[in-house]
CSV table of C-alpha atoms and ligand atoms in Angstrom, one decimal:
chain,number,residue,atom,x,y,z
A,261,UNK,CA,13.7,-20.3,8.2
A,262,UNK,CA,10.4,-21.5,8.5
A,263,UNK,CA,8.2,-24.7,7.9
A,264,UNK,CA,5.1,-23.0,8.3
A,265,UNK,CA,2.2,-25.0,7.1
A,266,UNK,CA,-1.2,-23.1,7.4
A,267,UNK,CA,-3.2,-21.5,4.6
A,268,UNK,CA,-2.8,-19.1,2.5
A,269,UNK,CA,-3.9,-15.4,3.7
A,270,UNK,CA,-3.5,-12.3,2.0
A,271,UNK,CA,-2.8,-8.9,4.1
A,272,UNK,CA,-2.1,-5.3,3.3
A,273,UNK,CA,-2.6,-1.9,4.7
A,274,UNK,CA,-2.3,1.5,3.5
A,275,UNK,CA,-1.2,4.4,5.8
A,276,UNK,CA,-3.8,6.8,6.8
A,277,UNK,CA,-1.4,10.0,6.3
A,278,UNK,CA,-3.5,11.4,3.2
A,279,UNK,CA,-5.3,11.6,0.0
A,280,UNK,CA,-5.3,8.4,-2.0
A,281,UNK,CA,-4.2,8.7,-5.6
A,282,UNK,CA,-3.9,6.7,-9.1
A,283,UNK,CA,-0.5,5.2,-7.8
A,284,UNK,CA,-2.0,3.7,-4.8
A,285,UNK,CA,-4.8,2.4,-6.9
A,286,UNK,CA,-3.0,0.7,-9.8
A,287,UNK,CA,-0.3,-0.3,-7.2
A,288,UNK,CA,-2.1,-1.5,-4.5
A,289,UNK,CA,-6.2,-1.2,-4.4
A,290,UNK,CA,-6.9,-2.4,-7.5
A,291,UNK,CA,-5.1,-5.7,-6.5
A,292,UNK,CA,-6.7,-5.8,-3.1
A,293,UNK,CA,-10.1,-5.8,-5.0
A,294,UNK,CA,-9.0,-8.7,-7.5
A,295,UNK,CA,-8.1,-10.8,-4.1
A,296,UNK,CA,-10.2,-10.7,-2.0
A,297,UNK,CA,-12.7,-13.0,-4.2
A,298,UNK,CA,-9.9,-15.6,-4.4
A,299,UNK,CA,-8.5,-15.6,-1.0
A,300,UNK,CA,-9.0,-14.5,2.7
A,301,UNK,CA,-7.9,-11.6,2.4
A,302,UNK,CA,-7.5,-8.6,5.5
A,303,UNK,CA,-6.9,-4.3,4.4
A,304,UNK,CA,-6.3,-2.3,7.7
A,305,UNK,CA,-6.0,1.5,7.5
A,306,UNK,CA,-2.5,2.1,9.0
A,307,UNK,CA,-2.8,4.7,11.5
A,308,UNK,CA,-0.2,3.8,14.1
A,309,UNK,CA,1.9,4.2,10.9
A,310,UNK,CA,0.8,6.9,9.7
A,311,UNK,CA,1.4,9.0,13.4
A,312,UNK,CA,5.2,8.4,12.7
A,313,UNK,CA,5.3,11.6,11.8
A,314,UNK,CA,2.9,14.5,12.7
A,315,UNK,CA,-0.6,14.0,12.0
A,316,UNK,CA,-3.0,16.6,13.2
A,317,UNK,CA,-5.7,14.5,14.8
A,318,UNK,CA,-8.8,15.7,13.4
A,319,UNK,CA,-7.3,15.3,9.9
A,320,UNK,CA,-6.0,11.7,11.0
A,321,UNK,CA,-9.8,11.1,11.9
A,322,UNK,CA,-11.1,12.3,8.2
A,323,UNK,CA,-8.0,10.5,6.3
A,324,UNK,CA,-8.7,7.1,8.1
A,325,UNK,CA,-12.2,7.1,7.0
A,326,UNK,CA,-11.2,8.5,3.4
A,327,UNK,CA,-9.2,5.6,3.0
A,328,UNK,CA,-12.2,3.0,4.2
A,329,UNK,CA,-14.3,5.1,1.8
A,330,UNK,CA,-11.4,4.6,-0.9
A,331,UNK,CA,-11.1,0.9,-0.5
A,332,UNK,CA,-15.3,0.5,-0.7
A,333,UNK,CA,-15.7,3.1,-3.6
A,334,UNK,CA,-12.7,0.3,-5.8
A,335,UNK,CA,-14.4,-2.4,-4.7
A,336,UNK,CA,-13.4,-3.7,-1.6
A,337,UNK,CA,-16.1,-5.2,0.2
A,338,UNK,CA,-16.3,-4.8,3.9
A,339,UNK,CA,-18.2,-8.3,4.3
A,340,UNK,CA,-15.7,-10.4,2.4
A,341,UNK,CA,-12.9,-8.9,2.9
A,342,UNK,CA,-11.9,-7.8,6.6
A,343,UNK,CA,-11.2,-4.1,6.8
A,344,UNK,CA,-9.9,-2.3,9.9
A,345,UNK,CA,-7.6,0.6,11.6
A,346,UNK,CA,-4.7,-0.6,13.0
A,347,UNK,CA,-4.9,1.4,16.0
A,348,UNK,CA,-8.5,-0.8,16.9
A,349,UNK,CA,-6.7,-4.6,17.1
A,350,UNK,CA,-3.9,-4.0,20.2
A,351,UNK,CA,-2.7,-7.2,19.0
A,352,UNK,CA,-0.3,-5.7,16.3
A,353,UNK,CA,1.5,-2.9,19.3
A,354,UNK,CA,2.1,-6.0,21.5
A,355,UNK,CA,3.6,-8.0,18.7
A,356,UNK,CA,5.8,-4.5,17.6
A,357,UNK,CA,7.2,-4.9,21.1
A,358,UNK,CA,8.6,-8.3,21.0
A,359,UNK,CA,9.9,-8.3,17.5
A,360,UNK,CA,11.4,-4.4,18.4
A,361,UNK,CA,13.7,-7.1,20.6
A,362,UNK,CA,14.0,-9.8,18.1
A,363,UNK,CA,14.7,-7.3,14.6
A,364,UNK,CA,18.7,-5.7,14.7
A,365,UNK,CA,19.8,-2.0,14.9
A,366,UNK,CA,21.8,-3.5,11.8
A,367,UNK,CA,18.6,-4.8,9.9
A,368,UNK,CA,16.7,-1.1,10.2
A,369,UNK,CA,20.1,0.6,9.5
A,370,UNK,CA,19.2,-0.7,5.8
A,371,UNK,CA,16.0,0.2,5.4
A,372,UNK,CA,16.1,3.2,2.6
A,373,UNK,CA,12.4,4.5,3.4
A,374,UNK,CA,13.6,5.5,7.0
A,375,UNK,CA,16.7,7.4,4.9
A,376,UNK,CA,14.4,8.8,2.6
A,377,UNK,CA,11.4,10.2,4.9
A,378,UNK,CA,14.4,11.1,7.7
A,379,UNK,CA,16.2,13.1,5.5
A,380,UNK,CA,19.5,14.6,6.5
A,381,UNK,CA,17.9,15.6,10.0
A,382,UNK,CA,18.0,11.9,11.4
A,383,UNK,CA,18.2,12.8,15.1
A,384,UNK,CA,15.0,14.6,15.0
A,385,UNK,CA,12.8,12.0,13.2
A,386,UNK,CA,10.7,10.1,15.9
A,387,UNK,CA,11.6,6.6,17.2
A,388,UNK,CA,8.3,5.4,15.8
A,389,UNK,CA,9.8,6.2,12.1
A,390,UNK,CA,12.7,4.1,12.8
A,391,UNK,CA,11.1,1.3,13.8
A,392,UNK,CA,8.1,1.9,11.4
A,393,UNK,CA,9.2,-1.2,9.4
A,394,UNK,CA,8.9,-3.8,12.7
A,395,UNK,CA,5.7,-2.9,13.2
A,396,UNK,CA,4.9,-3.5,9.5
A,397,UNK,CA,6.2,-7.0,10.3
A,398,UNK,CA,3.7,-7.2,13.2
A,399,UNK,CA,0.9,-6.3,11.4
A,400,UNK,CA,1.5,-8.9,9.0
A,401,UNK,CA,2.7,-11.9,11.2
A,402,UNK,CA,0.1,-11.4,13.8
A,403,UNK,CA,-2.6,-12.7,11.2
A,404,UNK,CA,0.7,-15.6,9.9
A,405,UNK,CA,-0.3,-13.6,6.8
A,406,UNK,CA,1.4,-14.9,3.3
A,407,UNK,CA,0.9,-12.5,0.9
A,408,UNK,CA,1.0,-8.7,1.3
A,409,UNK,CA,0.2,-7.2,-2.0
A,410,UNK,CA,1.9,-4.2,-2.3
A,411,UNK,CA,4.2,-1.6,-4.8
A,412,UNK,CA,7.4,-2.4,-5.5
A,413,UNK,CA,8.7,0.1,-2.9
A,414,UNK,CA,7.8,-1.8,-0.4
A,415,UNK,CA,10.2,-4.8,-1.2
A,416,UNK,CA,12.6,-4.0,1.5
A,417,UNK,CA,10.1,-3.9,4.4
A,418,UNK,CA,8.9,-7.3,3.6
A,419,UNK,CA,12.5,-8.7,3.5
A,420,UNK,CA,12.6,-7.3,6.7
A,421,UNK,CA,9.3,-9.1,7.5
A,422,UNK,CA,10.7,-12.0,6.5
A,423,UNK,CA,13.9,-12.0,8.5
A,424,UNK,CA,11.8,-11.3,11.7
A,425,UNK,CA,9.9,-14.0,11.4
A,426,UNK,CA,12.9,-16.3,10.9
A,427,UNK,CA,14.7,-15.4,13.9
A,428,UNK,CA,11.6,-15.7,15.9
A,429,UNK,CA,11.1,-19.3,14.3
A,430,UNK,CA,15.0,-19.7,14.7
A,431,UNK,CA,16.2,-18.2,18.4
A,432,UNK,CA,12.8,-19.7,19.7
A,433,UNK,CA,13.0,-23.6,18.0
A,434,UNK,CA,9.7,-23.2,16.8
A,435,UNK,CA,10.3,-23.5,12.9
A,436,UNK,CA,6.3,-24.0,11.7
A,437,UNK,CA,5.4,-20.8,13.8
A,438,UNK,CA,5.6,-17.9,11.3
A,439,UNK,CA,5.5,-17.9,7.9
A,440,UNK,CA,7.9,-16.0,5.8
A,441,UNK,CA,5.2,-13.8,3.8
A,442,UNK,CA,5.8,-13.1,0.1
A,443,UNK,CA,5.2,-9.9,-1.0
A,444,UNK,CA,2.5,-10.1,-4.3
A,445,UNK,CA,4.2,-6.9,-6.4
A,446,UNK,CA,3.3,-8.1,-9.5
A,447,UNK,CA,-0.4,-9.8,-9.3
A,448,UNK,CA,-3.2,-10.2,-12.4
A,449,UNK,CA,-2.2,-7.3,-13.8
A,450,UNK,CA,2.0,-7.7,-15.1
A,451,UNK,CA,4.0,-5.3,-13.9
A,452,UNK,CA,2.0,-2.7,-15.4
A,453,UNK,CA,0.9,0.0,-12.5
A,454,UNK,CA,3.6,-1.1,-10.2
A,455,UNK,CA,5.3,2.1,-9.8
A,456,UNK,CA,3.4,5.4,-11.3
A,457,UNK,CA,5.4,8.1,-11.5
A,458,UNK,CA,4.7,11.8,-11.1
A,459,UNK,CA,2.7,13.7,-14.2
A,460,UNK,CA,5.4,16.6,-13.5
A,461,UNK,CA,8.9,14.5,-13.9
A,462,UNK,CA,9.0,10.8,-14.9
A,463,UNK,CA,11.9,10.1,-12.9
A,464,UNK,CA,10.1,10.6,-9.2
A,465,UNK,CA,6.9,8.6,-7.9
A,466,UNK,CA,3.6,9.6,-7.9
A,467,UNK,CA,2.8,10.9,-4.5
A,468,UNK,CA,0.4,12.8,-2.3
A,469,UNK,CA,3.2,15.0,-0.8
A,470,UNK,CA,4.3,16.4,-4.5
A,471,UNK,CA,4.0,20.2,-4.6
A,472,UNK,CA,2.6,20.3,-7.6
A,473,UNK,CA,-0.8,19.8,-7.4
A,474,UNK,CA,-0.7,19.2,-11.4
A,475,UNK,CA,1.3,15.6,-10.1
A,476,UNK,CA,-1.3,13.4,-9.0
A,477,UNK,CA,-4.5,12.3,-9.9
A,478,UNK,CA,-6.6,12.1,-7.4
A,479,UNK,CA,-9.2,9.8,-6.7
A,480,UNK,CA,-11.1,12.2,-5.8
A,481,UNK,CA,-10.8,14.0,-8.6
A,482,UNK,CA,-13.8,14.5,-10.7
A,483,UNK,CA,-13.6,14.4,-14.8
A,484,UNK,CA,-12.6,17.5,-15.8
A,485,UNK,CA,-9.9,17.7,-12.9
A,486,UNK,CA,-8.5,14.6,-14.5
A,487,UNK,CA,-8.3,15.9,-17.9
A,488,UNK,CA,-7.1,18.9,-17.3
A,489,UNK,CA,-3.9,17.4,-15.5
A,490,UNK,CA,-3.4,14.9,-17.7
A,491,UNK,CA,-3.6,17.9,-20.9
A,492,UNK,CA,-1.2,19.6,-18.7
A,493,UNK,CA,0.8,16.1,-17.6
A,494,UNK,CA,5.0,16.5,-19.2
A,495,UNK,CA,5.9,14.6,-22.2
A,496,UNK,CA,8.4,15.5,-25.1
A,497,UNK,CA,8.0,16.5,-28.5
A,498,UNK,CA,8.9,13.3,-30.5
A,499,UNK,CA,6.1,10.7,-31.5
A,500,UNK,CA,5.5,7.8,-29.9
A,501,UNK,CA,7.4,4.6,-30.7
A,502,UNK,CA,6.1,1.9,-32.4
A,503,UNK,CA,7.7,-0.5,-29.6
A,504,UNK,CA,8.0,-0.8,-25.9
A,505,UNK,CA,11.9,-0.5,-26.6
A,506,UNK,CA,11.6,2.8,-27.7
A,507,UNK,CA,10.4,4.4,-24.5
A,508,UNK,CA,13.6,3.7,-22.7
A,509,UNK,CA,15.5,7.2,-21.6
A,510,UNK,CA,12.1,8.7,-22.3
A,511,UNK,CA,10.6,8.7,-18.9
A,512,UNK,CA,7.4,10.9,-19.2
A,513,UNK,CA,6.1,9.3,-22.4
A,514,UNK,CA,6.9,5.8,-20.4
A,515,UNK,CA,4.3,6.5,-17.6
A,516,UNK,CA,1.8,8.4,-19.8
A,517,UNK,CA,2.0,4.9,-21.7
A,518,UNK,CA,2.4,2.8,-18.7
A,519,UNK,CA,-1.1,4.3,-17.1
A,520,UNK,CA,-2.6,3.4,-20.3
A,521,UNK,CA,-1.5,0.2,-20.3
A,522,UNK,CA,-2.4,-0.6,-16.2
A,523,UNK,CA,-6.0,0.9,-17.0
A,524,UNK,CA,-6.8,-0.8,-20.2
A,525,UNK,CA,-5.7,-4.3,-19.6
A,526,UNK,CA,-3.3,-4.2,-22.7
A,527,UNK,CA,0.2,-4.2,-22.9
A,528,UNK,CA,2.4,-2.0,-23.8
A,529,UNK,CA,3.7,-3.2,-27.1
A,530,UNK,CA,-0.3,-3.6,-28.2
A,531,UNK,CA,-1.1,0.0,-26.7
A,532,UNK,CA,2.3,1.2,-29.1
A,533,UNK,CA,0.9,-0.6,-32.2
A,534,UNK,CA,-2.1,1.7,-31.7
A,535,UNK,CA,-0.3,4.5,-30.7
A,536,UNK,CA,3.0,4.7,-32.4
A,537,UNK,CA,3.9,7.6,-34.7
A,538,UNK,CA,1.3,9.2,-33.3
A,539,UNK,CA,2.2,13.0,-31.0
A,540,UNK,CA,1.1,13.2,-27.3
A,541,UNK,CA,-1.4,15.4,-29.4
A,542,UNK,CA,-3.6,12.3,-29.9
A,543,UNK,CA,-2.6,10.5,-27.2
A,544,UNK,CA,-3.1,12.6,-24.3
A,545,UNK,CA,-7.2,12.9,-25.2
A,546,UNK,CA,-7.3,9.4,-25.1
A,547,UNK,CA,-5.5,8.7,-22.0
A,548,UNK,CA,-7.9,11.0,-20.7
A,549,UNK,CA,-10.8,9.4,-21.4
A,550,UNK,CA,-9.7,6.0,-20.2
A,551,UNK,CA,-8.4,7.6,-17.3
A,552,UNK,CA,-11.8,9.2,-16.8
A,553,UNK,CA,-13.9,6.5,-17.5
A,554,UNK,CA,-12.2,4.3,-15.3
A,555,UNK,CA,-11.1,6.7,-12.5
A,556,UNK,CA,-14.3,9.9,-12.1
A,557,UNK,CA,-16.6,6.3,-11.1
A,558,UNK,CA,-14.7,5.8,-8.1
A,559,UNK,CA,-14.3,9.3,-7.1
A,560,UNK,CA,-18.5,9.8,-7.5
A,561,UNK,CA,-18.6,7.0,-5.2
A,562,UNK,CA,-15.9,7.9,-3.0
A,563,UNK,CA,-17.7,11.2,-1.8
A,564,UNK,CA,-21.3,9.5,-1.5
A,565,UNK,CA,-19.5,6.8,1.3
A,566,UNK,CA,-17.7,10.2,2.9
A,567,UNK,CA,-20.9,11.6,3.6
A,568,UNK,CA,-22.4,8.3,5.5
A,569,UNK,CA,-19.2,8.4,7.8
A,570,UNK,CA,-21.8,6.6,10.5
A,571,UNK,CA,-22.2,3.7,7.8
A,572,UNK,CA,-18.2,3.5,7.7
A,573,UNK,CA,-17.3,3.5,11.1
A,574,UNK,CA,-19.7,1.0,12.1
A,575,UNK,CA,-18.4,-1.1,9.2
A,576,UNK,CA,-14.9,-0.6,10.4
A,577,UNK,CA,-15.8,-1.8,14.2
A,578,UNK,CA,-17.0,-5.3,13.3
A,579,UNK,CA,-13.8,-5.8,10.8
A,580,UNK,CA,-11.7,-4.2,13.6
A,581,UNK,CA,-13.2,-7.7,15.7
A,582,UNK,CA,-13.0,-10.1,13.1
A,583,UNK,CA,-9.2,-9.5,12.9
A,584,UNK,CA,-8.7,-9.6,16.8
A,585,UNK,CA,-10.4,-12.7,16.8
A,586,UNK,CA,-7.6,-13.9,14.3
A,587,UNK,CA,-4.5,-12.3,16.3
A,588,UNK,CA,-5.4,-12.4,19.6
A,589,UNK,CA,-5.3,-15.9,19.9
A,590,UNK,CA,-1.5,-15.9,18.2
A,591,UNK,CA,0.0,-13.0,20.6
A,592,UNK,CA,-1.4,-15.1,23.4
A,593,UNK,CA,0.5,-18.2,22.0
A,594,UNK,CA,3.6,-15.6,21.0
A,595,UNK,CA,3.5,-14.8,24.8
A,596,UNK,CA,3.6,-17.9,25.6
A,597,UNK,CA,7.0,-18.7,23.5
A,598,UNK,CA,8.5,-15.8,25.0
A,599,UNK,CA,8.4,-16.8,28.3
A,600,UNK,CA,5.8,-14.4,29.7
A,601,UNK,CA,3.3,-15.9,32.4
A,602,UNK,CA,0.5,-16.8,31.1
B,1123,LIG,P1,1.6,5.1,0.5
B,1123,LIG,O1,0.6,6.1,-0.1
B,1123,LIG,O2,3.0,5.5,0.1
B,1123,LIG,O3,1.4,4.8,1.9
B,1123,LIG,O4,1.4,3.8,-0.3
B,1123,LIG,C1,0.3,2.9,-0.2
B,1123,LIG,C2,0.4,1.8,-1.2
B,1123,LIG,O5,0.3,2.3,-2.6
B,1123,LIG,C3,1.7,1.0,-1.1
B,1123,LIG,O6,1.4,-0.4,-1.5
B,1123,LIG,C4,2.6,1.6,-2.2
B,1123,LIG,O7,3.5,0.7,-2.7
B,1123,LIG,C5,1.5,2.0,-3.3
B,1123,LIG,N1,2.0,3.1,-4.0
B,1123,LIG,C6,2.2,4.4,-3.5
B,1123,LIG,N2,2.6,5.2,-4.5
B,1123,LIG,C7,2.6,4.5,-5.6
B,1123,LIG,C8,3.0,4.8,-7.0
B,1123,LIG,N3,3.3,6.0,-7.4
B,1123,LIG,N4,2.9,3.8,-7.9
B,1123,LIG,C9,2.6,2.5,-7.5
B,1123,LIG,N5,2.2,2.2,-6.3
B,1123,LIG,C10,2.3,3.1,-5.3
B,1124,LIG,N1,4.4,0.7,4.8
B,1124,LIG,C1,3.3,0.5,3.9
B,1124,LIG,C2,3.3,1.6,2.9
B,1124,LIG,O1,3.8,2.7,3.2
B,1124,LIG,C3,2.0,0.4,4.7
B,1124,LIG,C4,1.9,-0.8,5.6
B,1124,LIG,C5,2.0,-0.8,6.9
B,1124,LIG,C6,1.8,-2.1,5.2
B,1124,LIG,N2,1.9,-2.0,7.4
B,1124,LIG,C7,1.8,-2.9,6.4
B,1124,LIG,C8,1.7,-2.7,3.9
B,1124,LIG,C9,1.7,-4.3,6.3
B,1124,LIG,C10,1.6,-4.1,3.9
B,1124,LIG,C11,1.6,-4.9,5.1
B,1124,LIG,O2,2.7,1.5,1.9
């Protein structure tokens, strides 16, 4: 329950664990850009995350700053929107602790991301990748954020969000304290580009750790890496429908359709009246070229911010205060609550 009050504010975070691809744009970047000229909005690279599993630390080092780069090469920018690693606000680890004691074994049982990554080998994941989804809450509710703009797989976690902040509001009789954060899945855009899948089989998401390197689309990835995975990307051999209805039990030709749709601001149905009837022989070379000129800009960018990591770490320093001048002020009051001396 809540009866939370305060203003709107919009928070996300991406984990630092590798490359960032045309998923994570159309799924999560590309909104972040869109809100931050609407609303106060905060991006943190999520690198407590991201050590859930094994990171080799020099890698983790490059990644977090490949993501900063990422975010500033879409369009994020670092002086209206506040853009930090997690690791540099200790707000968000004392927060994990207290709602590790408020969240139930039951509640994380749930969670399908921990059964996915965990696999069949369960006892040997860490502890971190159990909990993984209360320190998502922390991150969130230590800014009383509203709206986390995310892809659709990340649903459950902000349930769980939700529920935290409840219990907290509940067990502690403080029922304006937290919000109970929405997540934004579907933003300006429809639900176009809220789940790409994988150019090598329509049926699993697109996603750094495919083995195929033919997958994912990079953005890094400079024009003639694009197009030559998307000329190599699955279809089938029928035409294209003339309506959206017709892509149903057809997953490959759905995403290839579904990019062009999240990348050209159309919908499907108008993209299938240009389309339809027409072989992947046509419509691959022009998927490539939206893809192309849309995507290859960012990457150009992408690599001039890499080189100036000097630029992007000071950059990531003053967001890294701006946002523990927001939470440090609420785990002090959360404290408080608790019962710890003040
Ligand atoms: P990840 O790379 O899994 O940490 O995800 C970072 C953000 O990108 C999250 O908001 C995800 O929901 C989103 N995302 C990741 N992969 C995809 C995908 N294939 N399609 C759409 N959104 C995605
Ligand atoms: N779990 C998110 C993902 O994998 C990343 C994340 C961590 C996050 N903390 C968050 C997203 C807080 C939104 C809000 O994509």
């Amino acid at each position: 329950m809540s009866d939370y009050q305060g203003p709107m504010r919009v928070l996300s975070g991406i984990q630092t664990s590798g490359e960032m691809h045309l998923g994570n744009y159309l799924g999560a970047i590309r909104k972040f850009v869109a809100l931050q000229h609407q609303h106060e909005c905060l991006y943190f690279l999520a690198d407590m995350h991201a050590v859930t599993v094994w990171q080799d630390p020099e890698q983790l080092r490059r990644q977090t700053l490949h993501i900063a780069a990422s975010f500033m090469a879409a369009g994020i920018d670092p002086e209206t929107a506040t853009v930090f690693p997690q690791s540099q606000v200790r707000a968000h680890a004392e927060l994990a602790w207290i709602f590790n004691c408020v969240a139930r074994l039951g509640w994380l049982d749930r969670m399908t991301q921990f059964k996915d990554k965990a696999g069949k080998n369960a006892e040997r994941a860490s502890v971190g990748l159990y909990t993984y989804p209360v320190l998502q809450a922390a991150d969130i509710l230590v800014y009383k954020a509203t709206h986390v703009p995310v892809g659709e797989d990340q649903k459950q976690h902000l349930e769980l969000s939700r529920d935290i902040a409840g219990k907290f509001n509940h067990d502690y009789e403080k029922p304006d304290f937290f919000p109970l954060p929405e997540p934004l899945i579907k933003g300006e855009f429809g639900e176009a580009g809220a789940r790409i899948m994988s150019l090598r089989d329509g049926s699993k998401k697109m996603s750094k750790s495919d083995p195929s390197e033919n997958a994912c689309i990079f953005l890094r990835d400079d024009a003639d890496a694009i197009a030559k995975k998307i000329k190599k990307a699955k279809s089938d051999a029928d035409a294209l429908p003339s309506e959206p209805d017709g892509l149903e039990d057809r997953p490959e030709a759905k995403n290839l359709v579904g990019i062009y749709t999240a990348l050209s601001g159309k919908s499907s149905a108008e993209v299938l009246v240009e389309f339809g009837g027409q072989g992947f022989g046509v419509f691959k070379p022009a998927l490539a070229e939206l893809v192309v000129e849309k995507i290859a800009p960012i990457g150009e960018e992408l690599r001039r911010l890499e080189a100036d990591p000097g630029y992007l770490q000071g950059a990531l320093r003053t967001g890294a205060e701006k946002a523990a001048s927001i939470a440090d002020p609420v785990v002090r009051e959360v404290k408080d609550i608790v019962g710890f001396l003040t």
